[in-house]
Coordinates of C-alpha atoms in Angstrom, one line a residue:
X1 CA 20.1 37.1 -9.6
X2 CA 17.9 38.4 -6.9
X3 CA 19.0 37.3 -3.4
X4 CA 15.6 35.9 -2.8
X5 CA 16.0 33.5 -5.6
X6 CA 19.1 32.1 -3.8
X7 CA 17.3 30.6 -1.0
X8 CA 16.9 26.9 -2.1
X9 CA 13.6 26.2 0.1
X10 CA 12.0 29.2 -1.8
X11 CA 13.2 27.8 -5.2
X12 CA 11.8 24.6 -4.2
X13 CA 8.3 25.8 -3.5
X14 CA 8.4 27.7 -6.9
X15 CA 9.5 24.9 -8.8
X16 CA 7.0 22.5 -7.3
X17 CA 4.3 24.6 -8.3
X18 CA 5.7 25.3 -11.8
X19 CA 5.2 23.3 -15.0
X20 CA 7.4 20.4 -15.7
X21 CA 8.8 22.0 -18.9
X22 CA 9.8 25.1 -17.0
X23 CA 11.5 23.2 -14.3
X24 CA 13.7 21.3 -17.0
X25 CA 14.6 24.5 -18.5
X26 CA 15.6 26.2 -15.1
X27 CA 17.8 22.9 -14.4
X28 CA 20.0 24.5 -17.5
X29 CA 20.6 27.8 -16.1
X30 CA 23.1 27.5 -13.3
X31 CA 24.5 25.1 -10.9
X32 CA 22.3 26.4 -8.0
X33 CA 19.0 26.4 -10.0
X34 CA 20.1 22.9 -11.4
X35 CA 20.4 21.3 -8.2
X36 CA 17.1 22.3 -7.0
X37 CA 15.3 21.8 -10.0
X38 CA 16.7 18.3 -10.4
X39 CA 15.8 17.5 -6.8
X40 CA 12.2 18.5 -7.6
X41 CA 12.0 16.7 -11.1
X42 CA 13.3 13.5 -9.7
X43 CA 11.7 13.4 -6.3
X44 CA 9.1 11.2 -7.6
X45 CA 9.7 8.7 -10.6
X46 CA 6.6 7.2 -12.4
X47 CA 8.2 6.4 -15.5
X48 CA 10.9 3.9 -15.4
X49 CA 11.9 4.3 -19.1
X50 CA 12.4 8.2 -18.7
X51 CA 14.5 7.8 -15.6
X52 CA 16.5 4.7 -17.2
X53 CA 17.0 7.3 -20.2
X54 CA 19.1 9.3 -18.1
X55 CA 21.7 6.4 -17.8
X56 CA 21.6 5.6 -21.6
X57 CA 19.3 5.9 -24.5
X58 CA 16.2 3.6 -24.1
X59 CA 14.4 2.1 -27.2
X60 CA 10.9 0.4 -27.3
X61 CA 10.4 -2.7 -29.2
X62 CA 7.2 -4.8 -29.7
X63 CA 7.8 -8.6 -29.8
X64 CA 5.6 -11.7 -29.3
X65 CA 5.5 -11.1 -25.4
X66 CA 4.4 -7.6 -25.7
X67 CA 6.2 -4.3 -25.3
X68 CA 9.9 -4.6 -24.3
X69 CA 12.3 -1.7 -23.2
X70 CA 16.1 -1.9 -23.9
X71 CA 19.2 0.2 -23.8
X72 CA 20.6 1.1 -27.1
X73 CA 23.7 1.4 -27.1
X74 CA 24.5 -0.4 -23.7
X75 CA 25.6 2.0 -21.0
X76 CA 29.2 1.6 -19.5
X77 CA 30.6 2.0 -15.9
X78 CA 31.3 5.6 -16.6
X79 CA 27.8 6.1 -17.7
X80 CA 26.6 4.5 -14.3
X81 CA 29.0 6.5 -12.4
X82 CA 27.4 9.8 -13.5
X83 CA 24.0 8.5 -13.4
X84 CA 24.4 7.3 -9.7
X85 CA 26.2 10.6 -8.6
X86 CA 23.7 12.9 -10.4
X87 CA 20.0 11.4 -10.0
X88 CA 19.9 8.3 -7.9
X89 CA 20.2 10.2 -4.6
X90 CA 17.2 12.5 -5.7
X91 CA 14.5 9.9 -5.8
X92 CA 12.2 9.7 -2.7
X93 CA 9.0 7.8 -4.3
X94 CA 9.0 5.3 -7.0
X95 CA 5.7 4.3 -8.6
X96 CA 5.4 1.5 -11.0
X97 CA 2.1 0.6 -13.0
X98 CA 2.7 -1.3 -16.1
X99 CA 2.8 -4.7 -17.7
X100 CA 5.3 -4.0 -20.1
X101 CA 8.9 -5.7 -19.9
X102 CA 11.6 -3.6 -18.1
X103 CA 13.7 -6.7 -17.3
X104 CA 16.4 -5.8 -19.8
X105 CA 16.8 -2.4 -18.4
X106 CA 16.9 -3.6 -14.9
X107 CA 19.3 -6.5 -15.6
X108 CA 21.7 -4.1 -17.1
X109 CA 21.3 -1.6 -14.2
X110 CA 22.0 -4.8 -11.9
X111 CA 25.3 -5.4 -13.6
X112 CA 26.4 -1.9 -13.3
X113 CA 25.2 -0.8 -9.9
X114 CA 27.5 -1.0 -6.8
X115 CA 26.6 -2.9 -3.5
X116 CA 25.0 0.1 -2.1
X117 CA 21.3 0.7 -2.6
X118 CA 20.1 1.6 -6.1
X119 CA 18.1 4.6 -5.0
X120 CA 19.5 5.2 -1.4
X121 CA 17.1 7.9 -0.2
X122 CA 13.9 6.1 -1.5
X123 CA 11.0 6.0 0.9
X124 CA 8.1 5.1 -1.0
X125 CA 7.7 2.2 -3.4
X126 CA 4.7 1.4 -5.2
X127 CA 4.6 -1.4 -7.7
X128 CA 1.9 -2.8 -9.9
X129 CA 2.1 -5.6 -12.4
X130 CA 2.2 -9.5 -12.7
X131 CA 4.4 -11.7 -10.8
X132 CA 7.5 -11.2 -12.9
X133 CA 7.2 -7.5 -12.2
X134 CA 7.2 -8.1 -8.6
X135 CA 10.7 -9.9 -8.8
X136 CA 11.8 -6.8 -10.9
X137 CA 11.0 -4.5 -7.9
X138 CA 13.1 -6.5 -5.1
X139 CA 16.2 -4.6 -6.5
X140 CA 14.7 -1.2 -5.5
X141 CA 14.0 -2.4 -1.8
X142 CA 16.5 -1.4 1.1
X143 CA 16.5 -0.6 4.8
X144 CA 15.3 3.1 4.1
X145 CA 11.9 2.1 2.5
X146 CA 9.3 3.0 5.0
X147 CA 6.0 2.7 2.7
X148 CA 5.5 -0.3 0.3
X149 CA 2.5 -1.0 -1.8
X150 CA 2.2 -4.2 -3.9
X151 CA -0.7 -4.8 -6.6
X152 CA -0.9 -7.8 -8.5
X153 CA -2.9 -11.0 -9.3
X154 CA -1.6 -14.5 -10.0
X155 CA -3.4 -16.6 -12.7
X156 CA -2.1 -20.2 -13.5
X157 CA 1.1 -19.8 -11.5
X158 CA 2.4 -21.3 -8.1
X159 CA 0.5 -18.9 -5.6
X160 CA 2.1 -20.2 -2.5
X161 CA 5.7 -19.8 -3.7
X162 CA 5.2 -16.2 -4.8
X163 CA 3.5 -15.3 -1.6
X164 CA 6.4 -16.6 0.4
X165 CA 8.8 -14.7 -1.7
X166 CA 6.8 -11.6 -1.3
X167 CA 6.8 -12.0 2.4
X168 CA 10.6 -13.0 2.5
X169 CA 11.5 -10.1 0.4
X170 CA 9.6 -7.6 2.7
X171 CA 11.0 -8.8 5.7
X172 CA 14.6 -9.1 4.9
X173 CA 15.0 -6.1 2.5
X174 CA 12.8 -3.6 4.3
X175 CA 12.6 -4.4 8.0
X176 CA 11.9 -0.8 8.9
X177 CA 8.6 -0.5 7.1
X178 CA 5.9 1.5 8.6
X179 CA 3.2 1.2 5.9
X180 CA 2.4 -2.0 3.9
X181 CA -0.5 -2.1 1.4
X182 CA -1.0 -5.4 -0.4
X183 CA -3.5 -5.7 -3.0
X184 CA -3.0 -9.4 -4.0
X185 CA -5.3 -12.1 -5.6
X186 CA -6.0 -14.9 -4.6
X187 CA -5.8 -13.7 -1.1
X188 CA -6.2 -16.9 1.0
X189 CA -2.5 -18.0 0.2
X190 CA -1.2 -14.8 1.7
X191 CA -2.5 -15.6 5.3
X192 CA 0.5 -17.7 6.5
X193 CA 3.2 -15.4 4.6
X194 CA 1.5 -12.4 6.1
X195 CA 1.6 -13.6 9.6
X196 CA 5.5 -14.1 9.2
X197 CA 5.7 -10.4 7.8
X198 CA 3.8 -9.1 10.9
X199 CA 5.7 -10.9 13.4
X200 CA 8.8 -9.6 12.1
X201 CA 7.9 -5.9 11.5
X202 CA 6.9 -4.4 14.8
X203 CA 7.3 -0.9 13.3
X204 CA 4.1 -1.1 11.1
X205 CA 1.9 1.6 11.7
X206 CA -0.5 1.3 8.6
X207 CA -1.7 -1.8 7.2
X208 CA -4.1 -2.6 4.1
X209 CA -4.8 -6.1 3.2
X210 CA -7.6 -8.2 1.7
X211 CA -10.7 -9.2 3.5
X212 CA -9.8 -13.0 4.3
X213 CA -12.3 -15.3 5.0
X214 CA -10.9 -15.9 8.2
X215 CA -9.4 -12.9 9.8
X216 CA -9.0 -13.9 13.2
X217 CA -5.6 -15.1 12.7
X218 CA -4.6 -11.7 11.5
X219 CA -6.3 -10.0 14.3
X220 CA -4.8 -12.3 16.8
X221 CA -1.2 -11.7 15.3
X222 CA -1.7 -7.9 15.3
X223 CA -3.5 -7.5 18.5
X224 CA -0.2 -6.7 20.5
X225 CA 1.5 -4.4 17.8
X226 CA 3.1 -1.6 19.5
X227 CA 2.8 0.8 16.6
X228 CA -0.4 -0.1 14.5
X229 CA -2.7 3.0 14.1
X230 CA -4.5 2.0 11.0
X231 CA -5.8 -1.4 9.8
X232 CA -7.9 -2.0 6.7
X233 CA -9.5 -5.3 5.2
X234 CA -10.3 -4.0 1.9
X235 CA -13.0 -5.7 -0.8
X236 CA -10.9 -8.1 -3.2
X237 CA -13.9 -8.7 -5.1
X238 CA -13.9 -12.5 -4.1
X239 CA -17.2 -14.2 -3.8
X240 CA -16.3 -15.3 0.1
X241 CA -17.2 -13.3 2.8
X242 CA -15.5 -12.8 6.3
X243 CA -16.9 -15.7 8.3
X244 CA -14.6 -15.8 11.2
X245 CA -13.6 -13.1 13.4
X246 CA -12.6 -15.3 16.1
X247 CA -13.0 -15.8 20.1
X248 CA -12.1 -13.2 22.5
X249 CA -8.5 -12.3 22.7
X250 CA -6.7 -11.9 26.1
X251 CA -5.3 -8.6 27.9
X252 CA -5.4 -5.0 26.2
X253 CA -5.5 -5.3 22.5
X254 CA -5.0 -2.9 19.5
X255 CA -4.1 -0.3 22.1
X256 CA -2.6 2.2 19.7
X257 CA -5.1 1.7 16.9
X258 CA -7.1 4.5 15.6
X259 CA -8.8 3.6 12.5
X260 CA -10.2 0.2 11.6
X261 CA -12.0 -0.6 8.1
X262 CA -13.5 -4.3 7.4
X263 CA -15.3 -5.0 4.1
X264 CA -17.2 -8.2 3.4
X265 CA -18.5 -9.1 7.0
X266 CA -21.8 -9.6 8.3
X267 CA -22.7 -7.1 11.1
X268 CA -23.7 -9.8 13.5
X269 CA -20.3 -11.8 12.9
X270 CA -18.4 -8.6 13.8
X271 CA -20.5 -7.5 16.8
X272 CA -19.5 -10.9 18.7
X273 CA -15.8 -9.7 18.3
X274 CA -16.4 -6.1 19.1
X275 CA -18.6 -6.6 22.1
X276 CA -15.6 -8.5 23.8
X277 CA -13.0 -5.9 23.1
X278 CA -13.8 -2.2 23.9
X279 CA -11.0 -0.6 21.7
X280 CA -11.0 2.6 23.5
X281 CA -8.3 4.2 21.3
X282 CA -10.3 3.7 18.3
X283 CA -11.5 6.9 16.8
X284 CA -12.6 5.9 13.2
X285 CA -14.6 2.9 12.1
X286 CA -15.9 1.7 8.7
X287 CA -17.6 -1.6 8.2
X288 CA -19.1 -2.8 4.8
X289 CA -21.4 -6.0 4.6
X290 CA -21.9 -7.9 1.4
X291 CA -25.8 -7.5 1.9
X292 CA -28.4 -5.3 3.3
X293 CA -28.7 -5.9 6.9
X294 CA -31.7 -6.2 9.1
X295 CA -32.5 -3.9 11.9
X296 CA -31.6 -6.1 14.7
X297 CA -28.2 -6.7 13.4
X298 CA -27.6 -2.9 12.8
X299 CA -28.7 -2.5 16.4
X300 CA -26.1 -5.1 17.8
X301 CA -23.4 -3.6 15.9
X302 CA -24.0 0.0 17.1
X303 CA -24.4 -1.2 20.7
X304 CA -20.8 -3.0 20.4
X305 CA -18.8 0.0 19.1
X306 CA -15.9 1.4 20.8
X307 CA -16.6 4.1 23.2
X308 CA -14.6 7.0 21.8
X309 CA -15.5 6.8 18.0
X310 CA -15.7 10.4 16.3
X311 CA -16.2 9.0 12.7
X312 CA -18.5 6.0 11.9
X313 CA -19.2 4.6 8.4
X314 CA -21.3 1.6 7.9
X315 CA -22.6 0.3 4.4
X316 CA -23.4 -2.8 2.6
X317 CA -23.2 -4.2 -1.0
X318 CA -25.8 -4.7 -3.6
X319 CA -26.7 -8.5 -2.6
X320 CA -29.6 -9.6 -0.8
X321 CA -29.5 -10.5 3.1
X322 CA -28.0 -14.0 3.8
X323 CA -30.9 -15.0 6.1
X324 CA -33.8 -12.9 5.2
X325 CA -36.4 -12.5 2.2
X326 CA -36.0 -9.0 0.6
X327 CA -39.7 -8.3 1.4
X328 CA -39.1 -8.8 5.1
X329 CA -36.3 -6.1 5.4
X330 CA -37.2 -3.3 7.6
X331 CA -34.0 -1.3 6.9
X332 CA -36.4 1.7 6.1
X333 CA -37.2 1.8 9.8
X334 CA -33.8 2.5 11.1
X335 CA -33.9 5.9 12.6
X336 CA -31.6 8.1 14.4
X337 CA -32.8 6.9 17.7
X338 CA -31.0 3.4 16.8
X339 CA -27.6 5.6 16.9
X340 CA -28.1 6.5 20.6
X341 CA -25.8 3.6 21.5
X342 CA -23.0 5.7 20.1
X343 CA -24.3 9.1 20.5
X344 CA -22.8 11.6 23.0

């Protein structure tokens, strides 16, 4: 073998740009190639059945509750020891997006595993499913996870208890999170649990959460966060708009904040908050209202912006203005002159 191909860093770059089938074949050539190839192959896991199949054969069955995955035959402790030493340390990113049942697989793994983290070098956990699937995700949480994304909605279940369980799992099992992305519905039940999360996770630098009707409590809680650089209130598809951004907060707020995005808020509502806080560190600002805004509201919003913006994105939804007749909208008369308040 050429000495250049004995450089692990170079091999990794080659494998990362190769076809998966080719990398699988390289993993069977020799030990050195195998180690690098396996690192690349299992750096990111986006199929739990495929990964679990490395432990023992996995079968797929259909029953009255949908698709269920199970081990057949069941793995033993020797199988687990091989699986743990060969594969578990390689996984850095786990993405789950499915509504099938993997509980039999995960329950068996839970019986066999040691007390140490299941995937000790995992730093990114992205989980989508119903409320039962969230409970399954808890076995992958540990102190080394830095980036957590959860997407699910509740229908006919006790929202408050699930929201509290989510908050408790995040704060106790992943205390060093730097990025939190929660796409949950219905969102209003999550305000109190989220306040608990934010108070206990001062390391958070990126937060993405629904645009709650009252975001002032969230803004107030996060205003003194020492690490927060990116804050996003996304459109959760609810019929309610953001109606309360609160009164002025005391002292210097959001000092490290670089990027702020808010959806489902009227320009006039937001202007009252921004006009009282300069947010000098803010560089990127995005705001989207539910309706086409009148020129006066646009002017007020522009005049209240942070002084050091380098990127601005303002927009609206498809609905009519809340306080104006469509025929009276002078949106077409807004010109670049109206942007002088934020121009250099």
